[in-house]
mmCIF file of C-alpha atoms and ligand atoms in Angstrom:
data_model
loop_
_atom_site.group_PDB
_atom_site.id
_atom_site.type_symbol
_atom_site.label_atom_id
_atom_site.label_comp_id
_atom_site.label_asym_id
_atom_site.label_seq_id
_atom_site.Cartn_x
_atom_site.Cartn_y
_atom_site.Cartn_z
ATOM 1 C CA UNK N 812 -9.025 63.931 2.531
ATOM 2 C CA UNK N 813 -8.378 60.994 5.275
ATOM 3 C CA UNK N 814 -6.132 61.016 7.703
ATOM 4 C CA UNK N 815 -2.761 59.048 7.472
ATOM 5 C CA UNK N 816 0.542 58.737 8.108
ATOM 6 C CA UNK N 817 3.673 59.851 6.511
ATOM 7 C CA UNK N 818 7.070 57.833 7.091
ATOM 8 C CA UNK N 819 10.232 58.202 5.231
ATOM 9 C CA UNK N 820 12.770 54.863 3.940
ATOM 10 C CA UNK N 821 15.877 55.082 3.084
ATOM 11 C CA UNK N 822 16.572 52.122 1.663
ATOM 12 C CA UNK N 823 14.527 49.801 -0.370
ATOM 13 C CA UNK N 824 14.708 47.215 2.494
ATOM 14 C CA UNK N 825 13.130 49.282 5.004
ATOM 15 C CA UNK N 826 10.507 50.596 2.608
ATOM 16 C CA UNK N 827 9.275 47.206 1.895
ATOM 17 C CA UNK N 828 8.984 46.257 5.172
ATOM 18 C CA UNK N 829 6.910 48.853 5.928
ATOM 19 C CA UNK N 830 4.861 49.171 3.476
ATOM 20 C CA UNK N 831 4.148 45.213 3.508
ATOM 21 C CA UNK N 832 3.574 45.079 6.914
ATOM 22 C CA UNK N 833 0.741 47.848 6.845
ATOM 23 C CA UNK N 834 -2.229 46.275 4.856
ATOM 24 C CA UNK N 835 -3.463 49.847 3.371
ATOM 25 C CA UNK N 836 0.047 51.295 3.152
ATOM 26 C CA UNK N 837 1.302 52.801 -0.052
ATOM 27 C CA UNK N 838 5.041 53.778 -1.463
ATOM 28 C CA UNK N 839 4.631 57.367 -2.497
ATOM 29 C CA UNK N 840 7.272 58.658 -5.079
ATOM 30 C CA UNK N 841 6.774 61.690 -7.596
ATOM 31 C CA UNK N 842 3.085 61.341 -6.168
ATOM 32 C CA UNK N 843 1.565 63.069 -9.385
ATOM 33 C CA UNK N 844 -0.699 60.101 -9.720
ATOM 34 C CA UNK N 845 -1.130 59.276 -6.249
ATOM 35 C CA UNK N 846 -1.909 62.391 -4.351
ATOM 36 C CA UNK N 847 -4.365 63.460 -7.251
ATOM 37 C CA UNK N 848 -6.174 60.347 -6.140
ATOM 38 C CA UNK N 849 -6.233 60.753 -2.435
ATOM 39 C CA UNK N 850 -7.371 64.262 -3.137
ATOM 40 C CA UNK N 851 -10.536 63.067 -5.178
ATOM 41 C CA UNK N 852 -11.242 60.566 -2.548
ATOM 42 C CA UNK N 853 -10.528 57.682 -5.087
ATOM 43 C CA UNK N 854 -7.490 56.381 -2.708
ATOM 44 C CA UNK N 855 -6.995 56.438 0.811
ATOM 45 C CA UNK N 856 -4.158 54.916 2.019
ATOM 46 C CA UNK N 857 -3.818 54.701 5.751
ATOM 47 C CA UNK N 858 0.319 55.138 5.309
ATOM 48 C CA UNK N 859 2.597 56.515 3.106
ATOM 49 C CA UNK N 860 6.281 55.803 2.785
ATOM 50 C CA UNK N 861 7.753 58.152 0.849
ATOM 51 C CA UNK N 862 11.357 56.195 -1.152
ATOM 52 C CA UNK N 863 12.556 59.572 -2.394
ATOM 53 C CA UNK N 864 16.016 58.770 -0.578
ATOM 54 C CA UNK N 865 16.230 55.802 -1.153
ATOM 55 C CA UNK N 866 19.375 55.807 -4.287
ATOM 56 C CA UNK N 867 17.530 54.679 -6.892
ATOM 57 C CA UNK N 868 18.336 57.769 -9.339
ATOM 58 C CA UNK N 869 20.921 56.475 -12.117
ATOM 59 C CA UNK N 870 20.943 55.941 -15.377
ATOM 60 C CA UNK N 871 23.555 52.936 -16.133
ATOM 61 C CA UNK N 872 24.662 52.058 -19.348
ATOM 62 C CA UNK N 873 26.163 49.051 -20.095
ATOM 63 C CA UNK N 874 26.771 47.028 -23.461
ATOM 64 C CA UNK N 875 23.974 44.897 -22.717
ATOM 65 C CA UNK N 876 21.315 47.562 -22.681
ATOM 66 C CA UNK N 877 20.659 50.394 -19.992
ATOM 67 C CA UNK N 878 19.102 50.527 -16.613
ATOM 68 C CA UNK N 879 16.977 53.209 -15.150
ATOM 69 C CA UNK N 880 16.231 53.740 -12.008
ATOM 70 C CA UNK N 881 12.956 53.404 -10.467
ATOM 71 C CA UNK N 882 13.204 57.108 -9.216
ATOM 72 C CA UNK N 883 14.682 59.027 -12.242
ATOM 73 C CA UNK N 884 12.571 61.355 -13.262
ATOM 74 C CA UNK N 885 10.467 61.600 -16.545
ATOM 75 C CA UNK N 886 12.614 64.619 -17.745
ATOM 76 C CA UNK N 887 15.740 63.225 -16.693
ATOM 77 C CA UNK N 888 15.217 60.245 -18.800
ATOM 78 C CA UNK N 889 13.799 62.172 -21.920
ATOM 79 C CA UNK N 890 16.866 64.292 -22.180
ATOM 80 C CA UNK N 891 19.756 61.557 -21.390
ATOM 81 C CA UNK N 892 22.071 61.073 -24.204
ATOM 82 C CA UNK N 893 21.836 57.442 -24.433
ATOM 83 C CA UNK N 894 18.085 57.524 -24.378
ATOM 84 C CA UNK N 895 18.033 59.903 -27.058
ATOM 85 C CA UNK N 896 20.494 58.264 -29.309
ATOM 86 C CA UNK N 897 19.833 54.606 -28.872
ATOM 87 C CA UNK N 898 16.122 54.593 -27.688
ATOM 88 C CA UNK N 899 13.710 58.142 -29.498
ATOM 89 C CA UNK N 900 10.857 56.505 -29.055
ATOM 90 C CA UNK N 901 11.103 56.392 -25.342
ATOM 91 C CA UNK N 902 12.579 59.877 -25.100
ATOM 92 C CA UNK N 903 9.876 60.950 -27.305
ATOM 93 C CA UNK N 904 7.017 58.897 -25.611
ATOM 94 C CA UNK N 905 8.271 60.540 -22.311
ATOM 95 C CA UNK N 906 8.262 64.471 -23.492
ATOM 96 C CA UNK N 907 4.794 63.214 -25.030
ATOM 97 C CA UNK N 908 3.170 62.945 -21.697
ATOM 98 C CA UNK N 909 1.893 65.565 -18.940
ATOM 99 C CA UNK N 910 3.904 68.833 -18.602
ATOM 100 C CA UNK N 911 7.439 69.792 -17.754
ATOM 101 C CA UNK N 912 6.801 70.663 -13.947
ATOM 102 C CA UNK N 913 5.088 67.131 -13.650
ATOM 103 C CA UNK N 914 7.918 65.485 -15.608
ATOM 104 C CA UNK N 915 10.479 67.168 -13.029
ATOM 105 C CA UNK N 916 8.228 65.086 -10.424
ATOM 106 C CA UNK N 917 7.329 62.450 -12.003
ATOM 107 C CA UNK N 918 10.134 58.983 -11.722
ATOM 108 C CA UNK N 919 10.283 55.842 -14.247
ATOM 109 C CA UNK N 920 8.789 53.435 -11.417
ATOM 110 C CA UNK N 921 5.736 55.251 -10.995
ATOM 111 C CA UNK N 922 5.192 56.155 -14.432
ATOM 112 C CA UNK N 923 4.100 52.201 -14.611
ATOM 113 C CA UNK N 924 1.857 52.542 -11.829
ATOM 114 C CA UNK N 925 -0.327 55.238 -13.733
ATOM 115 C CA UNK N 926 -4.046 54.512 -13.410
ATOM 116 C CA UNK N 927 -6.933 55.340 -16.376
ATOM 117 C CA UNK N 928 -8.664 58.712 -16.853
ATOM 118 C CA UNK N 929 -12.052 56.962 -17.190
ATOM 119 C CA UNK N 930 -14.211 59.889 -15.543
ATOM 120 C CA UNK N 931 -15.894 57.364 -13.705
ATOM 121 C CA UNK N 932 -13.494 56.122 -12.329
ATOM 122 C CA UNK N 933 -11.811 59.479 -10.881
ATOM 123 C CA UNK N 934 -15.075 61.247 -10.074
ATOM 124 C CA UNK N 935 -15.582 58.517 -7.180
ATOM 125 C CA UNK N 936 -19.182 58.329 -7.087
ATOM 126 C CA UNK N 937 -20.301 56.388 -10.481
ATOM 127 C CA UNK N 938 -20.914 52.499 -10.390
ATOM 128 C CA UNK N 939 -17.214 51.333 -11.258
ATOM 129 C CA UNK N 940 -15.699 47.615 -10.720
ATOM 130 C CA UNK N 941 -12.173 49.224 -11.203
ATOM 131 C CA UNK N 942 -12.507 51.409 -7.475
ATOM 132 C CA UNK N 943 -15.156 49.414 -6.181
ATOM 133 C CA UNK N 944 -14.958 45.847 -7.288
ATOM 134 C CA UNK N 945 -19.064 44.430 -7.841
ATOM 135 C CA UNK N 946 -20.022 48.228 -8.259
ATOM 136 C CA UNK N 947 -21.139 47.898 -11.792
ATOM 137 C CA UNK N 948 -19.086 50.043 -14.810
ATOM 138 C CA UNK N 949 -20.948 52.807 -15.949
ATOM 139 C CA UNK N 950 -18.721 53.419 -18.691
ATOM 140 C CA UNK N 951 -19.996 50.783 -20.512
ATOM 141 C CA UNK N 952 -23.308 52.503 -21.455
ATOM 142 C CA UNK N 953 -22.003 55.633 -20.288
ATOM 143 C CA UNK N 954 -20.071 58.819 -22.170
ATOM 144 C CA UNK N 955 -17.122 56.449 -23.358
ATOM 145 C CA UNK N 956 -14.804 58.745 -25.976
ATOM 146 C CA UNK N 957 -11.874 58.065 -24.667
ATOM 147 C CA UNK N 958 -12.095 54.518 -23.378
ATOM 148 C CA UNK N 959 -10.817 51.465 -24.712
ATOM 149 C CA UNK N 960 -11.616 49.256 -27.894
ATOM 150 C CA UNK N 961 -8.822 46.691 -27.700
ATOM 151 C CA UNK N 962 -8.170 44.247 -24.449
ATOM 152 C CA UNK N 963 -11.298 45.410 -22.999
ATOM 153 C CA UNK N 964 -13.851 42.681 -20.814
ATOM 154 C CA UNK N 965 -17.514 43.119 -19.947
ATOM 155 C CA UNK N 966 -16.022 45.016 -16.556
ATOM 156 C CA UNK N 967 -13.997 47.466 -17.483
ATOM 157 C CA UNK N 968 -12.845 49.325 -20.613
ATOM 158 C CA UNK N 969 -10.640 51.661 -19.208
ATOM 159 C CA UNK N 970 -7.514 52.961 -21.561
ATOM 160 C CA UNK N 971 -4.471 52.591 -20.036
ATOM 161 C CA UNK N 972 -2.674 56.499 -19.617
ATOM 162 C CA UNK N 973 0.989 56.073 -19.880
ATOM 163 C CA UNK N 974 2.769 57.463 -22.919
ATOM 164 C CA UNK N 975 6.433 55.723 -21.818
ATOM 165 C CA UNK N 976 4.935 52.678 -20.740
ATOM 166 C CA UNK N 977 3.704 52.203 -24.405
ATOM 167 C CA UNK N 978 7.541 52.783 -25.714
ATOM 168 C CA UNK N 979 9.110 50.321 -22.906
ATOM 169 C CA UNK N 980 6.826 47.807 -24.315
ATOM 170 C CA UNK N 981 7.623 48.028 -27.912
ATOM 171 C CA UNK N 982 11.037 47.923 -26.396
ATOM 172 C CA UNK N 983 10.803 44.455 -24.169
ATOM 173 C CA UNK N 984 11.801 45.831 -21.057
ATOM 174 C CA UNK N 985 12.375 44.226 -17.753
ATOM 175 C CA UNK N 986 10.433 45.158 -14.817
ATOM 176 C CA UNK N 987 13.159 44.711 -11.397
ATOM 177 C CA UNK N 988 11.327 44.623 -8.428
ATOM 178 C CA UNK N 989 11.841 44.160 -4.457
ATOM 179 C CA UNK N 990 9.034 42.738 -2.553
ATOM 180 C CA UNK N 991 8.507 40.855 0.897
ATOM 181 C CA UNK N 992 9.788 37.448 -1.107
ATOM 182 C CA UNK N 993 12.937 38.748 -2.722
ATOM 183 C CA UNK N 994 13.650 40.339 -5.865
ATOM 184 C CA UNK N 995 12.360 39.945 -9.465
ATOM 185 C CA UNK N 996 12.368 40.785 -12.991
ATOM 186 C CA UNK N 997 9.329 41.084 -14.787
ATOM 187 C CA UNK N 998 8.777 41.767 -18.515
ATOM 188 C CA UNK N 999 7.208 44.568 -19.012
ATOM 189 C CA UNK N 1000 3.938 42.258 -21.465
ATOM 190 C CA UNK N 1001 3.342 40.665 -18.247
ATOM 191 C CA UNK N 1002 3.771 43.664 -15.388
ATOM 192 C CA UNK N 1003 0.261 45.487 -16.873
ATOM 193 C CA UNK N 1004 -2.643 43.108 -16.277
ATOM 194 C CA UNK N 1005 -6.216 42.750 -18.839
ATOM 195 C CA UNK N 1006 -8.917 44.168 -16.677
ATOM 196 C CA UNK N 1007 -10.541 40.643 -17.055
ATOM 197 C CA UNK N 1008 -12.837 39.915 -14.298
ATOM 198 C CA UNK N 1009 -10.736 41.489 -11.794
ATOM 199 C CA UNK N 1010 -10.261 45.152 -12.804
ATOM 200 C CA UNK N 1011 -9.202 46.325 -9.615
ATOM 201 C CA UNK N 1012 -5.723 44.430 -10.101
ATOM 202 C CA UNK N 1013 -3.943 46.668 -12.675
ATOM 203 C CA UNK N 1014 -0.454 45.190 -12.071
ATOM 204 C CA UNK N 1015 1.416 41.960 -11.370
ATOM 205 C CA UNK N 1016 2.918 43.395 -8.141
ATOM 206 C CA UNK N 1017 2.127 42.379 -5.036
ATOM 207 C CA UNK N 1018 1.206 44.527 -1.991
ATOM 208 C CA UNK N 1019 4.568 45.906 -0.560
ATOM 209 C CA UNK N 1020 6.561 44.944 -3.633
ATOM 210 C CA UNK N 1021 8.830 47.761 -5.014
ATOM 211 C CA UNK N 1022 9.754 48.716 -8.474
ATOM 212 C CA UNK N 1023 13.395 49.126 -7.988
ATOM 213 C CA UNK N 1024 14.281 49.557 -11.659
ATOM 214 C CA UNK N 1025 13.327 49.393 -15.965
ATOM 215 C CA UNK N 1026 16.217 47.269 -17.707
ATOM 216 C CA UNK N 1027 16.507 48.420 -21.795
ATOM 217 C CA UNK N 1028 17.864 45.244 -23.241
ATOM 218 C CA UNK N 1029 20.330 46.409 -26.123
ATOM 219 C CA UNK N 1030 18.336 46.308 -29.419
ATOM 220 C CA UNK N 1031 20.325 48.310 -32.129
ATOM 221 C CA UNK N 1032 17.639 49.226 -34.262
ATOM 222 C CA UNK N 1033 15.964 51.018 -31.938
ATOM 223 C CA UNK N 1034 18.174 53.629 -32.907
ATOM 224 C CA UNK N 1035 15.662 53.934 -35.730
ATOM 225 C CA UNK N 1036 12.273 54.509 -33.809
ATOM 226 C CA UNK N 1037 9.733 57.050 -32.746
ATOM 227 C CA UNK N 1038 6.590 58.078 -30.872
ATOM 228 C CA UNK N 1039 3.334 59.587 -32.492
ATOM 229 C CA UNK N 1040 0.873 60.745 -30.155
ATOM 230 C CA UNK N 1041 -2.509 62.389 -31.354
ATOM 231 C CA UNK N 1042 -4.878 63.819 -28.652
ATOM 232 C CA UNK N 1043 -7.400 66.326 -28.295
ATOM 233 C CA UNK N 1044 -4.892 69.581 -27.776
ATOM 234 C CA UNK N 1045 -1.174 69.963 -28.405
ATOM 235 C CA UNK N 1046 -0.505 69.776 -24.651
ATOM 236 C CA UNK N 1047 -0.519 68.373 -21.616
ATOM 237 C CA UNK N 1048 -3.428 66.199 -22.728
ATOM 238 C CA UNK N 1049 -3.614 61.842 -22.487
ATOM 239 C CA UNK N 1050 -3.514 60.017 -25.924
ATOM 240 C CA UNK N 1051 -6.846 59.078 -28.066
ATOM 241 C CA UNK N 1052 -4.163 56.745 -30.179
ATOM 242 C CA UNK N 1053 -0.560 56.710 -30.335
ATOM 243 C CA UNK N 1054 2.450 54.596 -31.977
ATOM 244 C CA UNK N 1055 5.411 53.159 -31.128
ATOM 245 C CA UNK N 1056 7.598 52.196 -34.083
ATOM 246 C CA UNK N 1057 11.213 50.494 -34.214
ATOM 247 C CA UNK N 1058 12.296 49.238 -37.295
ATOM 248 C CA UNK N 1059 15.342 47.070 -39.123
ATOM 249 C CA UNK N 1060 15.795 47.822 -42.810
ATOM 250 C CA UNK N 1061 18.342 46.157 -44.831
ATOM 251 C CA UNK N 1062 18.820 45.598 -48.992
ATOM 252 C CA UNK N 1063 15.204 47.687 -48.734
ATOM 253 C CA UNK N 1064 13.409 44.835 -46.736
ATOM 254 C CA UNK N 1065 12.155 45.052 -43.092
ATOM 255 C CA UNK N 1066 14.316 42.782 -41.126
ATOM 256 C CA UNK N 1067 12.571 43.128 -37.752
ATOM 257 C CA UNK N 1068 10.030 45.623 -36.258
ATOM 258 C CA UNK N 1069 8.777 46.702 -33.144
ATOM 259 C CA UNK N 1070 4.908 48.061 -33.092
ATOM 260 C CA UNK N 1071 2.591 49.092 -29.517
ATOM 261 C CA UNK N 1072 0.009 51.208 -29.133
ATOM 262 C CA UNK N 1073 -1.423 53.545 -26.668
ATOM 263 C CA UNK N 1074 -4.764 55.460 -26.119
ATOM 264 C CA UNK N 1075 -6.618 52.454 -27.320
ATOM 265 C CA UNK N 1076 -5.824 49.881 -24.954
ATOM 266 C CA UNK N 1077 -6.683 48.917 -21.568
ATOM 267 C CA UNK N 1078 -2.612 48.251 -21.387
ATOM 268 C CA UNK N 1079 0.059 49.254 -23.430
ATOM 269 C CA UNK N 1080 -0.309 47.188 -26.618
ATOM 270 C CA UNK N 1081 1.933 45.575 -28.258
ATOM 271 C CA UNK N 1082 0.819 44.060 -31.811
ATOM 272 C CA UNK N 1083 2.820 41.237 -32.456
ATOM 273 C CA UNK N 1084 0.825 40.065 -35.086
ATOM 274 C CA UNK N 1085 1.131 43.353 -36.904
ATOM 275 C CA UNK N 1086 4.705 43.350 -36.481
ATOM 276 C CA UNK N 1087 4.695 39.938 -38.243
ATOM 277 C CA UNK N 1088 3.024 41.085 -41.205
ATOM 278 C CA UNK N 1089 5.707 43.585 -41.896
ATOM 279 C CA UNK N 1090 8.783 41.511 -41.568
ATOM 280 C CA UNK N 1091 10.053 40.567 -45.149
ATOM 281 C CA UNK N 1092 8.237 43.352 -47.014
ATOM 282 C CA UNK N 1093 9.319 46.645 -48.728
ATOM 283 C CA UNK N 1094 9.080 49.500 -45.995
ATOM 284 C CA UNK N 1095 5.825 50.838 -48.390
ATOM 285 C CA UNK N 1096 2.280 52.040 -47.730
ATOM 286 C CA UNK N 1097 0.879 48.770 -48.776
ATOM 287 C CA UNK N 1098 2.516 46.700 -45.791
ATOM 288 C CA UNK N 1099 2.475 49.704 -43.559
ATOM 289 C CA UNK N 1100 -1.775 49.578 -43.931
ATOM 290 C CA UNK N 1101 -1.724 45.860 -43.642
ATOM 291 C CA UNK N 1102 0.158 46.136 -40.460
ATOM 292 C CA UNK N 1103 -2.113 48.792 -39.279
ATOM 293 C CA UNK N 1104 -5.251 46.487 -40.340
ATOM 294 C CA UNK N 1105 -3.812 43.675 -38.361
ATOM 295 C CA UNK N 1106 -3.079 45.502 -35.133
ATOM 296 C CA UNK N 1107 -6.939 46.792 -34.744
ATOM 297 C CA UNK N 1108 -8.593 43.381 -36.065
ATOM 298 C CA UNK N 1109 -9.635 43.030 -32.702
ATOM 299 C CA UNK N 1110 -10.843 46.425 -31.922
ATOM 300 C CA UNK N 1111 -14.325 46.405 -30.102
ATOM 301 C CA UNK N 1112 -15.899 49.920 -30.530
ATOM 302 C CA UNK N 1113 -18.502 51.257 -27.770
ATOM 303 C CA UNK N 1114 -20.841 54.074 -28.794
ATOM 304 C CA UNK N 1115 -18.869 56.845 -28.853
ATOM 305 C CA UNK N 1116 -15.158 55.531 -29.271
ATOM 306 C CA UNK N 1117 -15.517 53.880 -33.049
ATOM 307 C CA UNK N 1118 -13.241 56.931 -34.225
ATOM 308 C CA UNK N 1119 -10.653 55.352 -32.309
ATOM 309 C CA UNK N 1120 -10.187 52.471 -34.487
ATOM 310 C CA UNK N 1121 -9.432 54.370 -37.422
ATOM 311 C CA UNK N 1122 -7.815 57.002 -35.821
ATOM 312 C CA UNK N 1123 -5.041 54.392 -34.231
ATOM 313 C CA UNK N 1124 -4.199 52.569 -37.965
ATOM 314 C CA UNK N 1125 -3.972 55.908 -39.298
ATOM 315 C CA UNK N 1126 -1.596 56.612 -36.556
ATOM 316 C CA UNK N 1127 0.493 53.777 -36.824
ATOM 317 C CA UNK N 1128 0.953 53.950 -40.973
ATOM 318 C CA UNK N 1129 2.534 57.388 -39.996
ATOM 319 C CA UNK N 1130 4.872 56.746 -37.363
ATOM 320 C CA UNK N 1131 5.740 53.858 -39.736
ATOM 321 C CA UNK N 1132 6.067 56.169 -42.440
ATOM 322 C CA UNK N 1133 8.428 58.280 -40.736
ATOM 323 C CA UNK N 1134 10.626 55.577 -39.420
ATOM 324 C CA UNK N 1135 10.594 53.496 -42.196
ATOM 325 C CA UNK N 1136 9.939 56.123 -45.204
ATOM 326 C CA UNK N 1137 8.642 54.707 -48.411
ATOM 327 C CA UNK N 1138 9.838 52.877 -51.258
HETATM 328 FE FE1 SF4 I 955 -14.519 51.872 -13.764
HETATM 329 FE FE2 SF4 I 955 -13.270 50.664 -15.757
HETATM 330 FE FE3 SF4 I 955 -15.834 51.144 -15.972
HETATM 331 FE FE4 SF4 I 955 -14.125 53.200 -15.983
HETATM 332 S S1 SF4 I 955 -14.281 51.624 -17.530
HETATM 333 S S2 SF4 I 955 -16.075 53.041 -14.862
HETATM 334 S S3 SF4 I 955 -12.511 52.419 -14.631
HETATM 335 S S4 SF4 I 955 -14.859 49.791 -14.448
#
């Protein structure tokens, strides 16, 4: 491992300025993601400011929706009543992912700053654009099971790893940050970037900028949702496809739906198109499979991911099955 150094903030102020005003300095949180990297060699940030006291640990409820803050941890946020009452699929999406001793670690904020599994990418030797911009991607001709097969580019087809991120997505939340240029709020389709030509830029942040907190806008009918993950093992194990499902039945007609996906994507996914197919229609197999059709249209398989396409409709007709049941 490098050398660096370790400072402590207190507030978010203070651990802006410092991490902005050190070129190769990094906020460190839960650090499951993080510290996994430096270990590998894969990151190697000269400074670390650690924001664990900075107060940033409620969960606020108010009629308009709910905000989290950036440091509450994955389990505190999968077992709050609200969450579970008004919002399964994110408390579902959240028990999903990792295991309980990193959920104790792990907070909201840097559940978004997750980066891929691609073995290339992690093992810190192989040609990849992602860690070395120009290197080359040798997942592209390479062992790529578990990579990507929607929003991918010719430099990168890395999946995207978060479980929650895929719920907060089907959910249109709001991204509030704190950076050197004041405070924002970005929604959460815009905070993941395409790998593009640029894979090495993951997120709309910019360098010292600090998620501060997620914002769940009220949406009743997520009351009615759910997460489907399917994956190699039972446990502790990263999604080949899962679902995130809200939907609005009334009279026996599907009034409004929510639809992302995960394991599939190079960022959480959400299918709007898909969604649009299934407002107006009977919550039934046949619109369920046309949704499912439309969300993977543009699915690009590699040699060893096809399965993945089929894998991820199947997936979503039975998340949609169990939210919406059949007629
Ligand atoms: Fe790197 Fe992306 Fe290629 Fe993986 S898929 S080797 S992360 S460029």
């Amino acid at each position: 491992m490098n050398p660096f150094a370790y400072l402590r903030a207190d507030t978010a102020a203070a651990a802006v300025k410092q991490v902005s005003s050190e070129a190769r300095a990094a906020f460190l949180a839960g650090g499951t993601t993080l510290l996994d990297l430096m270990k590998l060699n894969v990151e190697a940030p000269a400074v670390l400011v650690d924001i664990n006291a900075v107060p940033l640990t409620k969960i606020e409820v108010a009629e308009t929706g709910v905000r989290v803050g950036a440091l509450v941890s994955n389990t505190d946020l999968a077992y709050h009543e609200t969450i579970r009452q008004r919002y399964p699929v994110l408390s579902e999406a959240t028990l999903s992912g990792a295991s309980p001793q990193l959920r104790n670690m792990a907070s909201t904020g840097g559940n978004l700053m997750q980066r891929t599994r691609c073995y290339y990418f992690r093992d810190g030797v192989s040609p990849c654009n992602k860690r070395q911009p120009g290197s080359g991607c040798a997942a592209l001709e390479g062992f790529n099971r578990i990579h990507a097969v929607l929003g991918t580019s010719d430099q990168c087809i890395a999946t995207h790893p978060s479980d929650l991120c895929v719920a907060l997505v089907a959910l249109d939340a709001v991204v509030k940050t704190r950076g050197p240029k004041g405070e924002r709020a970005i929604p959460i389709a815009e905070f993941h970037l395409l790998p593009g030509a640029t894979p090495e830029r993951e997120t709309a942040l910019e360098h010292g900028e600090m998620i501060t907190a997620v914002e769940l806008p009220n949406l009743p009918f997520a009351a009615r949702s759910h997460y489907l993950k399917v994956r190699d093992r039972a446990s502790y194990e990263f999604a080949l496809a899962s679902a995130a499902v809200a939907l609005e039945i009334k009279d026996g007609v599907i009034r409004a739906a929510r639809l992302a996906l995960g394991g599939v994507a190079t960022k959480p996914w959400r299918a709007f198109e898909a969604e649009k197919v299934l407002i107006g229609a009977k919550p039934a197999e046949a619109a369920y499979s046309a949704a499912a059709k439309e969300a993977l249209k543009d699915a690009k398989a590699r040699k060893f991911n096809a399965f993945k396409i089929e894998l991820a409709r199947r997936t979503l007709v039975r998340a949609l099955t169990t939210v919406g049941g059949m007629t």
